[in-house]
Amino acid sequence: MEKMSRVTTALGGSVLTGRTMHCHLDAPANAISVCRDAAQVVVAGRSIFKIYAIEEEQFVEKLNLRVGRKPSLNLSCADVVWHQMDENLLATAATNGVVVTWNLGRPSRNKQDQLFTEHKRTVNKVCFHPTEAHVLLSGSQDGFMKCFDLRRKDSVSTFSGEAIEAGPWEWVMVRWVPAHPVPSCILRIHHSFAHGLTRDAESRANEAQESWGCPVYPLGLCSGPQAGQSESVRDVQFSIRDYFTFASTFENGNVQLWDIRRPDRCERMFTAHNGPVFCCDWHPEDRGWLATGGRDKMVKVWDMTTHRAKEMHCVQTIASVARVKWRPECRHHLATCSMMVDHNIYVWDVRRPFVPAAMFEEHRDVTTGIAWRHPHDPSFLLSGSKDSSLCQHLFRDASQPVERANPEGLCYGLFGDLAFAAKESLVAAESGRKPYTGDRRHPIFFKRKLDPAEPFAGLASSALSVFETEPGGGGMRWFVDTAERYALAGRPLAELCDHNAKVARELGRNQVAQTWTMLRIIYCSPGLVPTANLNHSVGKGGSCGLPLMNSFNLKDMAPGLGSETRLDRSKGDARSDTVLLDSSATLITNEDNEETEGSDVPADYLLGDVEGEEDELYLLDPEHAHPEEPECVLPQEAFPLRHEIVDTPPGPEHLQDKADSPHVSGSEADVASLAPVDSSFSLLSVSHALYDSRLPPDFFSALVRDMLHFYAEQGDVQMAVSVLIILGERVRKDIDEQTQEHWYTSYIDLLQRFRLWNVSNEVVKLSTSRAVSCLNQASTTLHVNCSHCKRPMSSRGWVCDRCHRCASMCAVCHHVVKGLFVWCQGCSHGGHLQHIMKWLEGSSHCPAGCGHLCEYS
Amino acid sequence: MAEGENEVRWDGLCSRDSTTRETALENIRQTILRKSECLRLVKETPHRPSDGLSNTESSDGLNKLLAHLLMLSKRCPFKDVREKSEFILKSIQELGIRIPRPLGQGPSRFIPEKEILQVGSEDAQMHALFADSFAALGRLDNITLVMVFHPQYLESFLKTQHYLLQMDGPLPLHYRHYIGIMAAARHQCSYLVNLHVNDFLHVGGDPKWLNGLENAPQKLQNLGELNKVLAHRPWLITKEHIEGLLKAEEHSWSLAELVHAVVLLTHYHSLASFTFGCGISPEIHCDGGHTFRPPSVSNYCICDITNGNHSVDEMPVNSAENVSVSDSFFEVEALMEKMRQLQECRDEEEASQEEMASRFEIEKRESMFVFSSDDDEVTPARDVSRHFEDTSYGYKDFSRHGMHVPTFRVQDYCWEDHGYSLVNRLYPDVGQLIDEKFHIAYNLTYNTMAMHKDVDTSMLRRAIWNYIHCMFGIRYDDYDYGEINQLLDRSFKVYIKTVVCTPEKVTKRMYESFWRQFKHSEKVHVNLLLIEARMQAELLYALRAITRYMT
């Protein structure tokens, strides 16, 4: 607290001044309340009950109300309230169930005025009527609320939190004159009559009214010997605007609205929270706005003026909400404090429920009571705490979490779009600058959202920009098609490879197609496959029908040829290489390629295996390379590939680096495919005959591994996973578990985002990684309702326990469905997938005739 | 486990699908037949000394299987399994192999078997409960069978227990069972220890740990102290205890783990109370639950097996009851009369504040001297004691010396406001589950008392609940502790005190001597109140210490 500011506010004559300050109390406080004049505060707790004067610099103890030699439980206060009309009047709620009133005007030292011992359990809350001088309301753990008239010795009416049950109740009928809330006559009614009354209190009251000729309201359920099991009352608050209305909150999550004249039943009841509702507060100005706070860590604002209580705002806090108080003069602000764990006081703008507008961090233990010092001054907040201190907080000194929050957000879309939201000021500054060099992307729309929270207008307004991939990029169609058409299992390896190669080729992805073909050559014994067949498949892909057995597509290699040349020359014995390389070197210069960084990688691919064997193994065909034709396809990588990929097996640090790449792969792969791929071009070919001469498939595993890494890195995690699945044991051992798992999860994630559920499930099923294959073991429970009685079927899925009927009947053909069963989640009717599809094409109503408008998507 | 390919998989039986169960059973049958065949062959080839060991070993293994089968034939909620298990046992018997038979008299030693619901005669709701329980644990334990007197509570209880032991939580599964063993062992509850030793091994726990706490990891050893204090004198828990656990370098607990452990400890302390309080008998498939000894004719235990079992030793008791029936009838009447009086005169005479405070102190002090006279008969500790240290530390110590129990005010720290929030924050969802369980236990009523109907028992229930909390020094400002004296008579107090504080000393006589006219289901109801109140009391102290540590 460096800047302890001093605030002076003029409020209609009276002037409030002060600073942030605190004073030590002798004992933990349970509640505080402020006097009408905003100059005094009362603090109450188990062993403290004092009045402090709020002076400019400090709190000054003015009066100790805890007098008497023996500490009495009547003085152990759970709550305290100061009358807002009468400066001399206070009321406390004791933990033993006693309600005490105090009159400061009494001349003696003991200011205790009246004692009401009607509650059987702890009283949680007391509340004075905002305008009526003598009316006090209390809410207790025993489930009753009692209305006291301070001029009388006992309560005038009792409100029960629970629905009235028939029982030996005794009724007190009272004539009520609204202006003077003193009963003018009290009538005891006999049991027999009362019994009927409990069932239909209203009509009976009307009867009585007619017979007595005066307005009669049933008042006061005097508990008979059978106390009902009612829920504990946690808070009661008189409405500030409506004279007769008060709200009460309960331990079971309910909130009730009562008319003070009608104790027989509440006007309205609704469930506001999950678990106890600890507090509520009426808005000082907006009629019918009620804020409630509960153990479920929520603050909710309700509009009670409508027919049904409507939740208008909801603020999620980090701990259970013990108190809530609207901030004066700020329509949307309220202060909260917590009962456990969290010691701070927050002021929220209810329209901005995620970040508190202000935060007071002075207390070292939970805050138990908060009060705004003056009903028309928004800058002074008083609080009492379990840490035995009383604080005055100045709004100006509060810390504002908003200032520390990160105001930017970034998200990738499925099709490579990028959304970016930031504080408007930031974006404005940025837009002045030149766009990023070389970025072909541009924001497609730009949106400015104005936050209605005026005090934070500067902070809260943000700009959202969405960047789209270049139009005409072709989208992710290829991904979806490939995913759907690839065959991953169920056939011999050779067939799978061929099939997938065909699919890739048809989609214009020749590089991938060639990879499949190569895989097939590597892993399938060549003798099994007729040569002609191979030729055929290659001939289709390559534009030149040369008598090659197979061909590698070396488009990845092309950029690396320069370096390769160097290396190979140093070796000095690759005759044919030289020819080839010379020719393609020109090709590179022709192509005007800028991406030199990536060039080493594919070269290493080649070198990695060339070095390991006899050069003669590869018959490089120089005639094959026609420099004039633009056969060489360069992947347009969005970011440069790293050198390490090939030479060193990927260590964990690479994994870290790669962690994001498959996720953003959607867009990256997309870019890669933008370039037109007309024909594949074989630079290098493996002679069938030579291959035949004892090269174990294991020999290639390093190459294949690198290939998989390359694809994954490039963004095509689909290829990596598909190959991994198809090759199975053959390569799995070469790639570490974590990487595999990472690929799988990335691919599954992508598939699911494209809603390719079947494919994704197949991938999950075929995966060998434990962490992945358990994905479809989780949450496999389907909850179904019986189509007859509409109730959930608990024990068995297909026969209802209640109506003992088979629930899986087709609503169209009335036969039992075996196999695919589709049903409406709204009306529980359904049947054969085909039947229902057909039916809903023609009609939008449920085929069972229940009248429900079923939706099929 | 030398079972190898012969290993029997019981988990198929837990399936709700009858065909799966059938295949599983068939597998079991074949394995058992194969095994017994082996055994017979070994027996028939005489005197091969080298085989002696493996022989006993394999017959041990078979016996275990047979015992399990016996349990299934009695306690499986699925009829097909019960019948088939019995059939297998019969066919084994025909092979000349000795089969076990259940020992004892049903799930509880205190409650005659005929009073307890038979498996197979439950209604749909209970069957669902049984099936759930069976699916989760592969057994239907005696505790469940006794608690099913109150299905509403049982459901909540099983849900909580299942969540604590098997669902998401900060502690690994074998830790959970081990903590359960530690907690149960504090009260020398061999029943729970046996159950959880099996479970512990089943989830892959290290058998070495079972040789004693000193063989367990340091982390668990550190928990020993908290376990001890929590079980016997929870009011002594300070934030220093918590700090010691949380700041022990590499052996330290995280807050979430600690809350999980605390909930488990309190759960098993109170469950031990229930086990003794209701005289739960050993499980059929555990040690002491069955015997292979053939029923001998000369022995009195013939009647024990055939059908009568309890009828013999019940007779004198019954006659004793008959004698005192008028007495006990008056007991109920008197109790009801007192409740009525309390209700009526409550508003009229108000005791002074000092009076109220002293009533609490009196009750608290008196509760310490309420002890049964037959203190000395201690149940043999068996081999349970190795799971905990410092056996001498008990509730008794302090009561004898009249140690002062500080007063804990519920209005300052209660479960609903404070404990719940803390638990739910550190171990999500469990706060909710326990909260529901407390609520159900506290509010459970059928509005009956012995032979009377339509009685509001809330006053009585509150008196029991508050009496237990009073023993732990927990005070409700808004309760007149004079009521306890009016409503709970001495024998009842003795029972409560023993069950809650030294459950291992509960005897059948104690169980029978309180509330003689009340039904067994009502006595079980009382036990539910006792264990939940105890659990809440322990939790309150432990959670308050954690809260204090955190602030």
GROMACS .gro file of N, CA and C in nm, chain A residues 320-409:
model
  270
  320SER      N    1  -1.619  -2.060  -0.164
  320SER     CA    2  -1.759  -2.042  -0.129
  320SER      C    3  -1.784  -1.896  -0.089
  321VAL      N    4  -1.902  -1.846  -0.121
  321VAL     CA    5  -1.931  -1.705  -0.101
  321VAL      C    6  -2.004  -1.687   0.032
  322ALA      N    7  -1.942  -1.614   0.124
  322ALA     CA    8  -2.002  -1.598   0.257
  322ALA      C    9  -2.090  -1.475   0.265
  323ARG      N   10  -2.049  -1.369   0.203
  323ARG     CA   11  -2.128  -1.245   0.207
  323ARG      C   12  -2.129  -1.181   0.070
  324VAL      N   13  -2.236  -1.114   0.042
  324VAL     CA   14  -2.243  -1.038  -0.081
  324VAL      C   15  -2.312  -0.905  -0.049
  325LYS      N   16  -2.256  -0.797  -0.102
  325LYS     CA   17  -2.312  -0.663  -0.078
  325LYS      C   18  -2.299  -0.579  -0.203
  326TRP      N   19  -2.412  -0.525  -0.247
  326TRP     CA   20  -2.408  -0.437  -0.364
  326TRP      C   21  -2.330  -0.311  -0.330
  327ARG      N   22  -2.258  -0.262  -0.427
  327ARG     CA   23  -2.182  -0.140  -0.406
  327ARG      C   24  -2.272  -0.020  -0.433
  328PRO      N   25  -2.272   0.076  -0.343
  328PRO     CA   26  -2.362   0.190  -0.364
  328PRO      C   27  -2.322   0.269  -0.488
  329GLU      N   28  -2.418   0.322  -0.553
  329GLU     CA   29  -2.397   0.413  -0.666
  329GLU      C   30  -2.332   0.348  -0.787
  330CYS      N   31  -2.304   0.221  -0.780
  330CYS     CA   32  -2.249   0.154  -0.898
  330CYS      C   33  -2.344   0.040  -0.930
  331ARG      N   34  -2.418   0.058  -1.031
  331ARG     CA   35  -2.531  -0.030  -1.055
  331ARG      C   36  -2.491  -0.177  -1.066
  332HIS      N   37  -2.378  -0.205  -1.126
  332HIS     CA   38  -2.344  -0.345  -1.151
  332HIS      C   39  -2.236  -0.400  -1.061
  333HIS      N   40  -2.203  -0.328  -0.958
  333HIS     CA   41  -2.093  -0.375  -0.875
  333HIS      C   42  -2.141  -0.440  -0.748
  334LEU      N   43  -2.074  -0.546  -0.707
  334LEU     CA   44  -2.101  -0.601  -0.575
  334LEU      C   45  -1.973  -0.654  -0.514
  335ALA      N   46  -1.971  -0.653  -0.381
  335ALA     CA   47  -1.854  -0.700  -0.309
  335ALA      C   48  -1.884  -0.837  -0.251
  336THR      N   49  -1.785  -0.926  -0.253
  336THR     CA   50  -1.804  -1.058  -0.193
  336THR      C   51  -1.683  -1.094  -0.107
  337CYS      N   52  -1.708  -1.180  -0.012
  337CYS     CA   53  -1.596  -1.239   0.060
  337CYS      C   54  -1.627  -1.386   0.083
  338SER      N   55  -1.525  -1.460   0.115
  338SER     CA   56  -1.540  -1.604   0.120
  338SER      C   57  -1.534  -1.657   0.262
  339MET      N   58  -1.584  -1.777   0.278
  339MET     CA   59  -1.591  -1.836   0.412
  339MET      C   60  -1.470  -1.922   0.442
  340MET      N   61  -1.406  -1.968   0.337
  340MET     CA   62  -1.293  -2.060   0.357
  340MET      C   63  -1.183  -2.027   0.259
  341VAL      N   64  -1.063  -2.057   0.299
  341VAL     CA   65  -0.946  -2.062   0.212
  341VAL      C   66  -0.903  -1.927   0.155
  342ASP      N   67  -0.998  -1.855   0.100
  342ASP     CA   68  -0.964  -1.731   0.033
  342ASP      C   69  -0.989  -1.613   0.127
  343HIS      N   70  -0.890  -1.528   0.147
  343HIS     CA   71  -0.904  -1.423   0.247
  343HIS      C   72  -0.939  -1.287   0.188
  344ASN      N   73  -0.940  -1.280   0.059
  344ASN     CA   74  -0.957  -1.149  -0.003
  344ASN      C   75  -1.102  -1.109  -0.015
  345ILE      N   76  -1.121  -0.979  -0.033
  345ILE     CA   77  -1.253  -0.927  -0.065
  345ILE      C   78  -1.248  -0.885  -0.211
  346TYR      N   79  -1.350  -0.923  -0.286
  346TYR     CA   80  -1.353  -0.886  -0.426
  346TYR      C   81  -1.470  -0.795  -0.453
  347VAL      N   82  -1.450  -0.705  -0.544
  347VAL     CA   83  -1.561  -0.628  -0.597
  347VAL      C   84  -1.574  -0.667  -0.743
  348TRP      N   85  -1.692  -0.712  -0.778
  348TRP     CA   86  -1.714  -0.762  -0.914
  348TRP      C   87  -1.802  -0.668  -0.992
  349ASP      N   88  -1.774  -0.660  -1.118
  349ASP     CA   89  -1.873  -0.606  -1.209
  349ASP      C   90  -1.947  -0.727  -1.263
  350VAL      N   91  -2.074  -0.736  -1.234
  350VAL     CA   92  -2.144  -0.861  -1.267
  350VAL      C   93  -2.148  -0.888  -1.416
  351ARG      N   94  -2.126  -0.787  -1.495
  351ARG     CA   95  -2.126  -0.812  -1.638
  351ARG      C   96  -1.991  -0.864  -1.684
  352ARG      N   97  -1.898  -0.860  -1.595
  352ARG     CA   98  -1.765  -0.907  -1.631
  352ARG      C   99  -1.725  -1.014  -1.530
  353PRO      N  100  -1.780  -1.132  -1.543
  353PRO     CA  101  -1.776  -1.229  -1.432
  353PRO      C  102  -1.644  -1.302  -1.416
  354PHE      N  103  -1.546  -1.278  -1.499
  354PHE     CA  104  -1.427  -1.361  -1.489
  354PHE      C  105  -1.312  -1.295  -1.415
  355VAL      N  106  -1.309  -1.165  -1.419
  355VAL     CA  107  -1.202  -1.094  -1.350
  355VAL      C  108  -1.266  -0.995  -1.253
  356PRO      N  109  -1.226  -1.001  -1.126
  356PRO     CA  110  -1.282  -0.904  -1.034
  356PRO      C  111  -1.236  -0.763  -1.069
  357ALA      N  112  -1.325  -0.670  -1.046
  357ALA     CA  113  -1.290  -0.532  -1.077
  357ALA      C  114  -1.189  -0.480  -0.977
  358ALA      N  115  -1.202  -0.524  -0.854
  358ALA     CA  116  -1.109  -0.478  -0.752
  358ALA      C  117  -1.091  -0.586  -0.648
  359MET      N  118  -0.983  -0.579  -0.579
  359MET     CA  119  -0.951  -0.684  -0.484
  359MET      C  120  -0.884  -0.620  -0.363
  360PHE      N  121  -0.928  -0.657  -0.245
  360PHE     CA  122  -0.865  -0.605  -0.123
  360PHE      C  123  -0.795  -0.721  -0.054
  361GLU      N  124  -0.668  -0.704  -0.029
  361GLU     CA  125  -0.591  -0.819   0.018
  361GLU      C  126  -0.537  -0.799   0.159
  362GLU      N  127  -0.602  -0.716   0.236
  362GLU     CA  128  -0.544  -0.680   0.366
  362GLU      C  129  -0.550  -0.794   0.468
  363HIS      N  130  -0.653  -0.877   0.461
  363HIS     CA  131  -0.673  -0.971   0.572
  363HIS      C  132  -0.587  -1.095   0.563
  364ARG      N  133  -0.553  -1.147   0.679
  364ARG     CA  134  -0.468  -1.266   0.687
  364ARG      C  135  -0.550  -1.393   0.716
  365ASP      N  136  -0.675  -1.376   0.744
  365ASP     CA  137  -0.763  -1.492   0.763
  365ASP      C  138  -0.895  -1.458   0.695
  366VAL      N  139  -0.987  -1.551   0.695
  366VAL     CA  140  -1.108  -1.528   0.617
  366VAL      C  141  -1.183  -1.405   0.665
  367THR      N  142  -1.238  -1.335   0.569
  367THR     CA  143  -1.319  -1.218   0.599
  367THR      C  144  -1.458  -1.266   0.637
  368THR      N  145  -1.510  -1.213   0.746
  368THR     CA  146  -1.641  -1.263   0.790
  368THR      C  147  -1.752  -1.161   0.773
  369GLY      N  148  -1.714  -1.034   0.766
  369GLY     CA  149  -1.820  -0.935   0.749
  369GLY      C  150  -1.774  -0.821   0.660
  370ILE      N  151  -1.862  -0.779   0.570
  370ILE     CA  152  -1.829  -0.661   0.489
  370ILE      C  153  -1.947  -0.566   0.492
  371ALA      N  154  -1.918  -0.438   0.482
  371ALA     CA  155  -2.025  -0.339   0.478
  371ALA      C  156  -1.970  -0.215   0.409
  372TRP      N  157  -2.053  -0.157   0.321
  372TRP     CA  158  -2.015  -0.029   0.262
  372TRP      C  159  -2.045   0.077   0.367
  373ARG      N  160  -1.954   0.172   0.378
  373ARG     CA  161  -1.965   0.263   0.491
  373ARG      C  162  -2.088   0.352   0.482
  374HIS      N  163  -2.117   0.399   0.366
  374HIS     CA  164  -2.231   0.489   0.352
  374HIS      C  165  -2.316   0.444   0.235
  375PRO      N  166  -2.444   0.446   0.251
  375PRO     CA  167  -2.530   0.394   0.143
  375PRO      C  168  -2.521   0.472   0.012
  376HIS      N  169  -2.452   0.585   0.014
  376HIS     CA  170  -2.440   0.656  -0.113
  376HIS      C  171  -2.296   0.685  -0.150
  377ASP      N  172  -2.206   0.618  -0.084
  377ASP     CA  173  -2.065   0.642  -0.116
  377ASP      C  174  -1.999   0.512  -0.160
  378PRO      N  175  -1.954   0.504  -0.283
  378PRO     CA  176  -1.899   0.377  -0.334
  378PRO      C  177  -1.753   0.355  -0.301
  379SER      N  178  -1.689   0.443  -0.230
  379SER     CA  179  -1.544   0.426  -0.219
  379SER      C  180  -1.496   0.370  -0.086
  380PHE      N  181  -1.583   0.362   0.015
  380PHE     CA  182  -1.538   0.312   0.144
  380PHE      C  183  -1.601   0.176   0.174
  381LEU      N  184  -1.517   0.079   0.200
  381LEU     CA  185  -1.567  -0.053   0.238
  381LEU      C  186  -1.505  -0.091   0.371
  382LEU      N  187  -1.589  -0.139   0.462
  382LEU     CA  188  -1.539  -0.183   0.591
  382LEU      C  189  -1.547  -0.336   0.596
  383SER      N  190  -1.453  -0.395   0.667
  383SER     CA  191  -1.458  -0.540   0.676
  383SER      C  192  -1.403  -0.587   0.809
  384GLY      N  193  -1.458  -0.698   0.856
  384GLY     CA  194  -1.409  -0.762   0.977
  384GLY      C  195  -1.364  -0.902   0.941
  385SER      N  196  -1.270  -0.952   1.018
  385SER     CA  197  -1.214  -1.080   0.977
  385SER      C  198  -1.187  -1.170   1.097
  386LYS      N  199  -1.167  -1.297   1.067
  386LYS     CA  200  -1.130  -1.394   1.169
  386LYS      C  201  -0.989  -1.368   1.222
  387ASP      N  202  -0.911  -1.291   1.149
  387ASP     CA  203  -0.776  -1.261   1.197
  387ASP      C  204  -0.778  -1.150   1.302
  388SER      N  205  -0.895  -1.121   1.356
  388SER     CA  206  -0.913  -1.022   1.462
  388SER      C  207  -0.872  -0.882   1.416
  389SER      N  208  -0.916  -0.844   1.301
  389SER     CA  209  -0.890  -0.706   1.264
  389SER      C  210  -1.011  -0.647   1.193
  390LEU      N  211  -1.017  -0.516   1.204
  390LEU     CA  212  -1.124  -0.441   1.140
  390LEU      C  213  -1.055  -0.348   1.041
  391CYS      N  214  -1.106  -0.344   0.919
  391CYS     CA  215  -1.037  -0.269   0.815
  391CYS      C  216  -1.130  -0.170   0.747
  392GLN      N  217  -1.074  -0.058   0.709
  392GLN     CA  218  -1.145   0.027   0.615
  392GLN      C  219  -1.065   0.024   0.485
  393HIS      N  220  -1.131  -0.014   0.377
  393HIS     CA  221  -1.064  -0.020   0.249
  393HIS      C  222  -1.111   0.096   0.164
  394LEU      N  223  -1.017   0.151   0.091
  394LEU     CA  224  -1.053   0.256  -0.003
  394LEU      C  225  -1.051   0.196  -0.142
  395PHE      N  226  -1.153   0.223  -0.215
  395PHE     CA  227  -1.160   0.162  -0.346
  395PHE      C  228  -1.040   0.200  -0.430
  396ARG      N  229  -0.994   0.320  -0.411
  396ARG     CA  230  -0.881   0.367  -0.490
  396ARG      C  231  -0.754   0.286  -0.463
  397ASP      N  232  -0.742   0.232  -0.342
  397ASP     CA  233  -0.622   0.158  -0.307
  397ASP      C  234  -0.630   0.009  -0.342
  398ALA      N  235  -0.743  -0.029  -0.395
  398ALA     CA  236  -0.761  -0.171  -0.425
  398ALA      C  237  -0.667  -0.213  -0.538
  399SER      N  238  -0.628  -0.339  -0.534
  399SER     CA  239  -0.551  -0.386  -0.647
  399SER      C  240  -0.649  -0.430  -0.755
  400GLN      N  241  -0.612  -0.407  -0.878
  400GLN     CA  242  -0.703  -0.437  -0.988
  400GLN      C  243  -0.645  -0.548  -1.073
  401PRO      N  244  -0.698  -0.667  -1.053
  401PRO     CA  245  -0.643  -0.783  -1.124
  401PRO      C  246  -0.648  -0.767  -1.275
  402VAL      N  247  -0.740  -0.685  -1.322
  402VAL     CA  248  -0.754  -0.668  -1.466
  402VAL      C  249  -0.622  -0.618  -1.525
  403GLU      N  250  -0.555  -0.536  -1.448
  403GLU     CA  251  -0.432  -0.478  -1.501
  403GLU      C  252  -0.324  -0.583  -1.521
  404ARG      N  253  -0.334  -0.689  -1.442
  404ARG     CA  254  -0.230  -0.789  -1.451
  404ARG      C  255  -0.265  -0.902  -1.548
  405ALA      N  256  -0.386  -0.898  -1.597
  405ALA     CA  257  -0.429  -1.009  -1.681
  405ALA      C  258  -0.367  -0.999  -1.820
  406ASN      N  259  -0.351  -1.110  -1.882
  406ASN     CA  260  -0.299  -1.113  -2.018
  406ASN      C  261  -0.413  -1.089  -2.114
  407PRO      N  262  -0.410  -0.980  -2.184
  407PRO     CA  263  -0.528  -0.945  -2.264
  407PRO      C  264  -0.527  -0.999  -2.406
  408GLU      N  265  -0.442  -1.094  -2.435
  408GLU     CA  266  -0.440  -1.145  -2.573
  408GLU      C  267  -0.484  -1.291  -2.578
  409GLY      N  268  -0.544  -1.326  -2.686
  409GLY     CA  269  -0.583  -1.465  -2.707
  409GLY      C  270  -0.556  -1.504  -2.851
   0.00000   0.00000   0.00000
